[in-house]
Coordinates of N, CA and C in Angstrom, one line a residue:
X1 N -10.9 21.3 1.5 CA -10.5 20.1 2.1 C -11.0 18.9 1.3
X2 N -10.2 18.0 0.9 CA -10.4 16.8 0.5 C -11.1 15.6 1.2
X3 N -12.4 15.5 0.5 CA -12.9 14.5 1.0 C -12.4 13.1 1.2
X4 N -13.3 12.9 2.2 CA -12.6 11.0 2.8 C -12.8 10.1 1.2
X5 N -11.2 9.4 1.3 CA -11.5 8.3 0.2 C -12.4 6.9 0.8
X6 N -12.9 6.2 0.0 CA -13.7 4.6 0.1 C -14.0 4.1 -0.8
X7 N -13.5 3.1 -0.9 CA -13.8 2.5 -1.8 C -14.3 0.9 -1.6
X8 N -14.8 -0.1 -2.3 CA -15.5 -0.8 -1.7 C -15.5 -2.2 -3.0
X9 N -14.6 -3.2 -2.6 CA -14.8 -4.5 -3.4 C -15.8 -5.3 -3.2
X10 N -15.6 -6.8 -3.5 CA -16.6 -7.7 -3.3 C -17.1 -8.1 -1.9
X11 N -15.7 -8.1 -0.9 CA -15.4 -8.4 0.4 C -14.8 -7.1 1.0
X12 N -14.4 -6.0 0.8 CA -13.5 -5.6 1.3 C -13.9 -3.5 1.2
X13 N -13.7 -2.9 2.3 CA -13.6 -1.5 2.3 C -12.4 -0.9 2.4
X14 N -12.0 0.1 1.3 CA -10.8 0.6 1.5 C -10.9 2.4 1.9
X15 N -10.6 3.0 3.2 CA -11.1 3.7 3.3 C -9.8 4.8 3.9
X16 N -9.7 6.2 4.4 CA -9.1 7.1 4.4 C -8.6 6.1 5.9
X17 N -7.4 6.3 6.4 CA -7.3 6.5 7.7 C -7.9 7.3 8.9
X18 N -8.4 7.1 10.0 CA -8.5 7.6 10.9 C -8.2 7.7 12.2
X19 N -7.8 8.9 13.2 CA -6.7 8.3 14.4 C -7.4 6.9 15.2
X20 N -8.7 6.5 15.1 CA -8.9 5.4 16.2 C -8.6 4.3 15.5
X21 N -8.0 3.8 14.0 CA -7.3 2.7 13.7 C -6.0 2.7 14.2
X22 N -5.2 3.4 15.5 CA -4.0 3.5 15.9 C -4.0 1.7 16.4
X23 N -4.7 1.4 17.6 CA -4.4 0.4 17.8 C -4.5 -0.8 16.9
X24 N -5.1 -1.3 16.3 CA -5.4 -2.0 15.1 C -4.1 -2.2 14.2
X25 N -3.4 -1.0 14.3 CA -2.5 -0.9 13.0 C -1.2 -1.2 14.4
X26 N -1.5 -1.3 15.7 CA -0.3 -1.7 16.6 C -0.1 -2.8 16.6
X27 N -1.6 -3.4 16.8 CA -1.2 -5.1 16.9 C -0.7 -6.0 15.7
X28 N -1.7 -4.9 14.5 CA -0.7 -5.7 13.2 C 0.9 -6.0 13.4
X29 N 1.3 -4.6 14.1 CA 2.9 -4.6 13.7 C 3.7 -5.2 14.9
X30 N 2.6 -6.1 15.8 CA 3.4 -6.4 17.0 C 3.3 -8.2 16.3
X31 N 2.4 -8.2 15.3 CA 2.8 -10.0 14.3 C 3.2 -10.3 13.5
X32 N 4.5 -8.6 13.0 CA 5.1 -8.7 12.2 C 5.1 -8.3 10.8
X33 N 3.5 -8.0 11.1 CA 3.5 -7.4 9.7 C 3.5 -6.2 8.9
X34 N 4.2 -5.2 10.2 CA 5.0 -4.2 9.2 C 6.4 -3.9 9.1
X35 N 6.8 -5.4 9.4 CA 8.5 -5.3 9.6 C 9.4 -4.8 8.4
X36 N 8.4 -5.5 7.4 CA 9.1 -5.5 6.4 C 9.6 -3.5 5.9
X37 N 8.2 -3.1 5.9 CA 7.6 -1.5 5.9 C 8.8 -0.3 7.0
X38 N 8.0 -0.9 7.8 CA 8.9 0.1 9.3 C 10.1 -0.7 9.8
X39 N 10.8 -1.6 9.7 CA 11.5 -2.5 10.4 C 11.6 -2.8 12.1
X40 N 11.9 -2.6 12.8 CA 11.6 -3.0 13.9 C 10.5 -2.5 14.7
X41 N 9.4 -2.7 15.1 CA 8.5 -1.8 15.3 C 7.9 -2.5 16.9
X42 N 9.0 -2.6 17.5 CA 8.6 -3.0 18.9 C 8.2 -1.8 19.9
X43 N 8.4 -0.8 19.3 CA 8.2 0.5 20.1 C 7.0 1.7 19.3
X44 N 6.5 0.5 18.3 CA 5.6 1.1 17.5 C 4.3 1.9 18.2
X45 N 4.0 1.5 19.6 CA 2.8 2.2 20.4 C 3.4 3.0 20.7
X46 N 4.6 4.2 20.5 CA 5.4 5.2 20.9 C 4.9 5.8 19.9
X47 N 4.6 5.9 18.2 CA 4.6 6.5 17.3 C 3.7 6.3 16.2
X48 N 3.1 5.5 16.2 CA 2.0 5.0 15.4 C 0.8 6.1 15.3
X49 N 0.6 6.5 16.5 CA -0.2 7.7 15.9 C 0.1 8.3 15.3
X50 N 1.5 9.2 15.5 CA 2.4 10.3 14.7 C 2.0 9.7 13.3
X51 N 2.4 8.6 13.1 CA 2.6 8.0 12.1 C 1.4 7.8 11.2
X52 N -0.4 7.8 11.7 CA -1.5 7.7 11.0 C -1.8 9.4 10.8
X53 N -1.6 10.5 12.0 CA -1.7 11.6 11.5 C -1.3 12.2 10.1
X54 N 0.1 11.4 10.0 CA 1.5 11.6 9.2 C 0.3 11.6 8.1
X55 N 0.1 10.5 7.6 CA -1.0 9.4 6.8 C -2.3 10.6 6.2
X56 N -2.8 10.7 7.4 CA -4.2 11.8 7.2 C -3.9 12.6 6.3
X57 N -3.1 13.9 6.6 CA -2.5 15.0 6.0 C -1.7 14.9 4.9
X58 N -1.2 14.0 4.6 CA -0.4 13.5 3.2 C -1.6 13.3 2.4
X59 N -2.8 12.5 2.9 CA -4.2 12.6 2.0 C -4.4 13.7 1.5
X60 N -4.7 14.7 2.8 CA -4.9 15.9 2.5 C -4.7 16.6 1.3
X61 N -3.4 16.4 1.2 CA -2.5 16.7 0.3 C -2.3 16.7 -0.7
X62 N -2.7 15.1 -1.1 CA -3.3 13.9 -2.2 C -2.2 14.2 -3.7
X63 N -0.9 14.0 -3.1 CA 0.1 14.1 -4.3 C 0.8 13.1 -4.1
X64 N 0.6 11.7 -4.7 CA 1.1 10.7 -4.6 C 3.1 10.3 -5.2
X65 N 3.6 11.5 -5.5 CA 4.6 12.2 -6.3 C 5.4 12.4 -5.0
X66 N 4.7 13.2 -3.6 CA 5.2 13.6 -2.5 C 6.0 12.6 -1.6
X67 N 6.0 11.6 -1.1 CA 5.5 10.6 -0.5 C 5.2 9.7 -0.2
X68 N 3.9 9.2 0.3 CA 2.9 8.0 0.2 C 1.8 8.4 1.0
X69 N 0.9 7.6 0.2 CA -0.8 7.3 0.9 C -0.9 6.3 0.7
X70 N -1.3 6.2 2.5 CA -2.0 5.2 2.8 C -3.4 5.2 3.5
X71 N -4.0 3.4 3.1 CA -5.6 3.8 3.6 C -5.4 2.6 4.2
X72 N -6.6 2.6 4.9 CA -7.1 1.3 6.0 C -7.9 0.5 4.6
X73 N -7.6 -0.9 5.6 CA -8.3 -2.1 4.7 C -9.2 -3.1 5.2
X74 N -10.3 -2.7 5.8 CA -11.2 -3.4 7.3 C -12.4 -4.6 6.4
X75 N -12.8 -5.6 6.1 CA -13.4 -6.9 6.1 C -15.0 -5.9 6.1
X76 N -16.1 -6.1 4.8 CA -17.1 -5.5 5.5 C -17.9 -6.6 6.0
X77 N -17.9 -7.6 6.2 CA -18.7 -8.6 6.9 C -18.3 -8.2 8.3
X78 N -17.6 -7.7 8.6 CA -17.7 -7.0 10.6 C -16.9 -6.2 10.8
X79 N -15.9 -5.0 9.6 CA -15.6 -4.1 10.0 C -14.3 -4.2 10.8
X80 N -13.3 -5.4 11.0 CA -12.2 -5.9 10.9 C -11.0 -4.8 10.9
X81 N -10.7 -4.3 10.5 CA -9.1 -3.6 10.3 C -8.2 -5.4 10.1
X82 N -8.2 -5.0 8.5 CA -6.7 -6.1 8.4 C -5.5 -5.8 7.7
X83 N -5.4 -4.4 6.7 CA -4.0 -4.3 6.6 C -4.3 -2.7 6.1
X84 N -3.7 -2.4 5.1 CA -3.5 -1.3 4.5 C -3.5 -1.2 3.3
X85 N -3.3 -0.6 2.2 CA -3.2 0.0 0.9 C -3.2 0.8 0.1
X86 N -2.0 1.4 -0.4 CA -1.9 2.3 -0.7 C -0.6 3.1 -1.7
X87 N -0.1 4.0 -1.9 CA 1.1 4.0 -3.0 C 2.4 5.0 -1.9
X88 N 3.3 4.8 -2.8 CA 4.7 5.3 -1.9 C 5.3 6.2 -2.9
X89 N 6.4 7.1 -3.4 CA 7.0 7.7 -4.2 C 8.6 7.0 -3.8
X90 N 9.3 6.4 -4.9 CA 10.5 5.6 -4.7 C 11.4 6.7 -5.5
X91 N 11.9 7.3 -4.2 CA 12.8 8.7 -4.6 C 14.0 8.0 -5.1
X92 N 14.1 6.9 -5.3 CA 15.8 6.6 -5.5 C 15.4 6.0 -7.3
X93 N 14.0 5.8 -7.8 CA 13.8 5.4 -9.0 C 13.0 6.6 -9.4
X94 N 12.7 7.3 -8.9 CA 11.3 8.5 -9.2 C 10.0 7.9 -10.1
X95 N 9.4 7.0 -9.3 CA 8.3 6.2 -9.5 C 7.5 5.9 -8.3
X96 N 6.2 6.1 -8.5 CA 5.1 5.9 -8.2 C 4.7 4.3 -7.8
X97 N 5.1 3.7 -6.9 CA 4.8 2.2 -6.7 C 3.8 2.2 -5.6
X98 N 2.8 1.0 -5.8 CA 2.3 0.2 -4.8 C 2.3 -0.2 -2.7
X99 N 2.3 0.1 -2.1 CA 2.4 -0.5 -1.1 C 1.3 -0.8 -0.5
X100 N 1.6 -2.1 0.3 CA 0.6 -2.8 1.1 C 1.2 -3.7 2.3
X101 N 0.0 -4.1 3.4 CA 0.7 -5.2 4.4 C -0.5 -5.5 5.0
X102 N -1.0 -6.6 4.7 CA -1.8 -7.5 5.7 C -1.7 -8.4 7.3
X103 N -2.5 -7.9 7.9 CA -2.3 -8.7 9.3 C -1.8 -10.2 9.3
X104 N -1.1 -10.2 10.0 CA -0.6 -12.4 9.7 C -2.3 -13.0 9.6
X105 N -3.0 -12.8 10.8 CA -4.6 -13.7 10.6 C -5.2 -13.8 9.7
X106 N -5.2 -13.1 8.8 CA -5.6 -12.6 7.6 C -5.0 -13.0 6.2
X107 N -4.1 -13.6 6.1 CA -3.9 -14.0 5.1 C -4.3 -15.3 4.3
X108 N -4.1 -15.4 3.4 CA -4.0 -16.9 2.8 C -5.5 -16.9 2.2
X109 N -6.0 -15.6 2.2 CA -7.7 -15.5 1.6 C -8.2 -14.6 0.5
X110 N -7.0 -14.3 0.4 CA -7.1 -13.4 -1.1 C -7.5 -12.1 -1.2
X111 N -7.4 -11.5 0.2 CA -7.9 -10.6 0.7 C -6.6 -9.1 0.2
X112 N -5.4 -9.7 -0.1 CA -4.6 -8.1 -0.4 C -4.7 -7.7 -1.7
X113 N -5.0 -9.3 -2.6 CA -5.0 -8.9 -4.3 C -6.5 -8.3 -4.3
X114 N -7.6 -8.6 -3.6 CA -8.3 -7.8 -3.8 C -8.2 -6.1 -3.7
X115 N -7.4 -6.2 -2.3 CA -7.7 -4.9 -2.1 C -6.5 -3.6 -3.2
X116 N -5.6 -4.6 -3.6 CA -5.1 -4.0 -4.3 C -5.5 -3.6 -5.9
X117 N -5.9 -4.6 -6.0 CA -7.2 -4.7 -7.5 C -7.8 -3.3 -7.4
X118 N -8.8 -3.1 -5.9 CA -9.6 -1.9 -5.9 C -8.8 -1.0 -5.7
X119 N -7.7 -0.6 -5.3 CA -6.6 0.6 -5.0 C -5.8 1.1 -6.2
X120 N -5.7 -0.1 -7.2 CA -5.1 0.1 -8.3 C -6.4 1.0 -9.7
X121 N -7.2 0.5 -9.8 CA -8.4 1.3 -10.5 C -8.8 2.2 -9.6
X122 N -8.8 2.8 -8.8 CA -8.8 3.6 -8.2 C -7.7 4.8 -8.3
X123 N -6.7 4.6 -8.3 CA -5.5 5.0 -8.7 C -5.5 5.7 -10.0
X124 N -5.4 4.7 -10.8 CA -5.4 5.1 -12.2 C -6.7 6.1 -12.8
X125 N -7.9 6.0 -12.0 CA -8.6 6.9 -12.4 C -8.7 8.3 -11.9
X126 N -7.6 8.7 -10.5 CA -7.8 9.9 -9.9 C -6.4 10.3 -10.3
X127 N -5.6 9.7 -10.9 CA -4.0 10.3 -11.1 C -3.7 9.9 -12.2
X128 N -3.3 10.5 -13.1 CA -2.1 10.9 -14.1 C -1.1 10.2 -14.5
X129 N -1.5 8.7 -14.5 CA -0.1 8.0 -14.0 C -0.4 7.1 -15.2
X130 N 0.9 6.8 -15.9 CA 1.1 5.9 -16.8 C 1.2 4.2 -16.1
X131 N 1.9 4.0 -15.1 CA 1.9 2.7 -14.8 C 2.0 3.2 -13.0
X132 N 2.3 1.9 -12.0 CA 2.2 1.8 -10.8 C 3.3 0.6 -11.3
X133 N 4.5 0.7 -10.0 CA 5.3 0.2 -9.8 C 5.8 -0.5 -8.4
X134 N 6.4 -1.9 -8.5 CA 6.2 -2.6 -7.2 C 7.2 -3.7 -7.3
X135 N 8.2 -3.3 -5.8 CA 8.9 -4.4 -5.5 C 8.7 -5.2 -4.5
X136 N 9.0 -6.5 -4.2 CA 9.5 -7.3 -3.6 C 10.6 -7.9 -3.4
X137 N 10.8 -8.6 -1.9 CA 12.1 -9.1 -1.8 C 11.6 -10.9 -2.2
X138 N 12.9 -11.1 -3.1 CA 12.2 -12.9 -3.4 C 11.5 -13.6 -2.7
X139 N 12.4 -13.9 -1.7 CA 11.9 -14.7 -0.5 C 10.5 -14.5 0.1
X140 N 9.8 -13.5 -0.5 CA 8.6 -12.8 0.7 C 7.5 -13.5 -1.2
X141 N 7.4 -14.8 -0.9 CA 6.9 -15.6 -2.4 C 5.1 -14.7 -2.1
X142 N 4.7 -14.9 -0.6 CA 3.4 -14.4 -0.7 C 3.1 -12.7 -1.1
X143 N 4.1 -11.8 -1.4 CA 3.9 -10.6 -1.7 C 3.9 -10.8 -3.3
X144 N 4.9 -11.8 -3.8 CA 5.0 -11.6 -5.2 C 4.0 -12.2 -6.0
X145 N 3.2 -13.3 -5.0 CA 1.8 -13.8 -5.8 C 0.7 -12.7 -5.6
X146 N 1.0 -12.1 -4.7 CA -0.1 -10.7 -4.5 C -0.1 -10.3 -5.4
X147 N 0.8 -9.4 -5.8 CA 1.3 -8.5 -7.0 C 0.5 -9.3 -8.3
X148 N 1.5 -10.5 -8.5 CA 1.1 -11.2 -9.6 C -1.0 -11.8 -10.0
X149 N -1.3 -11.7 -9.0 CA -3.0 -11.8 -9.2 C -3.4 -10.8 -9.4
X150 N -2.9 -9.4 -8.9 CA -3.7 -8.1 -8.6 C -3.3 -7.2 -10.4
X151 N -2.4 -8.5 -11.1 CA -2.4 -8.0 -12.8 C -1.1 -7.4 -13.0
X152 N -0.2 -7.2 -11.7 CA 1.4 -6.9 -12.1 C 2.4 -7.7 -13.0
X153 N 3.3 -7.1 -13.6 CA 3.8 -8.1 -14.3 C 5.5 -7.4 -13.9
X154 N 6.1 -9.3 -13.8 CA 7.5 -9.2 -13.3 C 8.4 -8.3 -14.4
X155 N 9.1 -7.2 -14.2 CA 10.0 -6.8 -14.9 C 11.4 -7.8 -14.7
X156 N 12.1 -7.6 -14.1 CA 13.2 -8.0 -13.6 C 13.4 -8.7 -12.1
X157 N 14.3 -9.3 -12.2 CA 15.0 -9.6 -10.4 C 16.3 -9.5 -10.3
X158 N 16.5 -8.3 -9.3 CA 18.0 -8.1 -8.9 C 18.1 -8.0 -7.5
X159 N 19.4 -7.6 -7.2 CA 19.5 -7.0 -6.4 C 18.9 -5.8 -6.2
X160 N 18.6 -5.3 -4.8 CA 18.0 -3.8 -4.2 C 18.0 -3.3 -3.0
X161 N 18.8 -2.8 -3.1 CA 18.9 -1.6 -1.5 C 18.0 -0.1 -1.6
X162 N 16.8 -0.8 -1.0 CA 15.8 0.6 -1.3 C 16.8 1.8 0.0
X163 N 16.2 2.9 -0.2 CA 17.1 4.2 0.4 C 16.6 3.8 1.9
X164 N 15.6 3.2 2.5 CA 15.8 2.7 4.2 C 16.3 1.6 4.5
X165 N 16.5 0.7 3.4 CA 17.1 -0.7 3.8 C 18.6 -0.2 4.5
X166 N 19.0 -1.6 5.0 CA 20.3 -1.5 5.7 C 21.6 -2.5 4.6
X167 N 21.1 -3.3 4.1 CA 21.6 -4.5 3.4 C 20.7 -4.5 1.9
X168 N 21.1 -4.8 0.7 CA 20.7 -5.3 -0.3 C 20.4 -6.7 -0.3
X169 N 18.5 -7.0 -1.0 CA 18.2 -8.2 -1.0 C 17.8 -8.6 -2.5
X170 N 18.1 -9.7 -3.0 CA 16.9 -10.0 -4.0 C 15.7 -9.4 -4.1
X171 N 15.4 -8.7 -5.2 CA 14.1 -8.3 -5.2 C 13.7 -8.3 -6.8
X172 N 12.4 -8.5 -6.7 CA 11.4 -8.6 -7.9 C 10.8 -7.1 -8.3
X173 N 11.0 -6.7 -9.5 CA 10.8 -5.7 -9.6 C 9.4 -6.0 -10.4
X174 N 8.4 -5.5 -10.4 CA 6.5 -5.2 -11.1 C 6.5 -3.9 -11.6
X175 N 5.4 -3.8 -12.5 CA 4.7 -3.0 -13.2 C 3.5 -3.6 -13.7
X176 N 2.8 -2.7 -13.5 CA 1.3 -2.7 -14.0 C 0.6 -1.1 -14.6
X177 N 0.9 -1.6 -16.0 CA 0.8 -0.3 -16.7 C -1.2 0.3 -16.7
X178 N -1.4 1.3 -16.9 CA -2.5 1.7 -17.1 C -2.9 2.0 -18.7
X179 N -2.9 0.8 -19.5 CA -3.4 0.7 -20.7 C -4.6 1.2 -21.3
X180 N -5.6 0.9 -20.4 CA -6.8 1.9 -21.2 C -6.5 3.4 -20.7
X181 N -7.3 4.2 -21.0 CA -8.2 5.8 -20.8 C -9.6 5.0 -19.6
X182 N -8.8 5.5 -18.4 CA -9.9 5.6 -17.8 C -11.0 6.5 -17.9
X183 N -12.1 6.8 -17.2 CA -13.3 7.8 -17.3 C -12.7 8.7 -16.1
X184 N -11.7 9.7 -16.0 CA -11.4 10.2 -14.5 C -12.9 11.1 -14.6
X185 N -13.1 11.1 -12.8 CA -14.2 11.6 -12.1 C -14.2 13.1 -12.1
X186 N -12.9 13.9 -12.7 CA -13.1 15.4 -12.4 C -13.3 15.5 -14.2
X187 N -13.2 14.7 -15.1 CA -14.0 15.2 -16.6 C -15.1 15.7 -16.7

């Protein structure tokens, strides 16, 4: 069994999921901030557990190639729950991208490029991965400055109908390649 991930920035814990962040991760999604992620999620206290077990066990798993992992992203000055971070597998590109989503209260503090700063070296040192890859839709300017602090760099902007979208939007395509040789932990 694979041990719990954590990892730990200046401000910030990034840590495995566990079933008692269910509610934490309901109220996020009742201010909108997993619309973008789950799209309507007014019935999100119906399945959100399903949905962190889903989470657990995909850790388990730890094949970022599968699916996606995700972790909790809680404030350590009090232990907060404010978004998530973690990677997805974009079966319609066959790449390895980025995902994230911060609580609405929570933003505007620089709190997701950190956390993705720590998720991305993190990443790169337990996986095999030449780059991490990440879209946004234009209009969403606060996801693309995320990206762009946390050291992505814009490939392109087109259109994109990811495989759950309903409609194609403008979207910003990122990459953030893994340039050095990191030290992985199992050498």
């Amino acid at each position: 069994m694979k041990l719990a991930m954590k990892i730990e920035t200046d401000r910030l814990i990034i840590r495995s999921l566990r079933p008692d962040d269910e509610q934490a991760f309901i109220e996020m999604a009742s201010d909108g901030s997993l619309t973008e992620i789950f799209g309507d999620c007014s019935e999100c206290s119906h399945w959100m557990g399903k949905w962190i077990a889903e989470s657990i066990q995909l850790e388990q798993e730890n094949n970022p190639a599968r699916a996606y992992l995700a972790y909790c992203v809680e404030r350590k000055s009090d232990h907060t729950i404010i978004g998530s971070v973690g990677c997805t597998y974009y079966e319609d590109m066959k790449r390895i991208g980025i995902t994230y989503f911060l609580g609405a209260d929570h933003r505007g503090h620089g709190y997701m490029a950190e956390a993705v700063k720590g998720y991305v070296q993190y990443f790169f040192q337990h996986y095999d991965a030449d780059a991490l890859f990440a879209t946004a839709r234009v209009e969403n300017k606060s996801s693309c400055q995320t990206l762009e602090r946390a050291g992505f760099q814009l490939l392109e902007t087109r259109l994109y109908k990811d495989l759950y979208d309903e409609t194609a939007e403008m979207s910003n395509f990122y990459e953030l390649r893994n340039d050095c040789s990191p030290l992985r932990q199992d050498a």
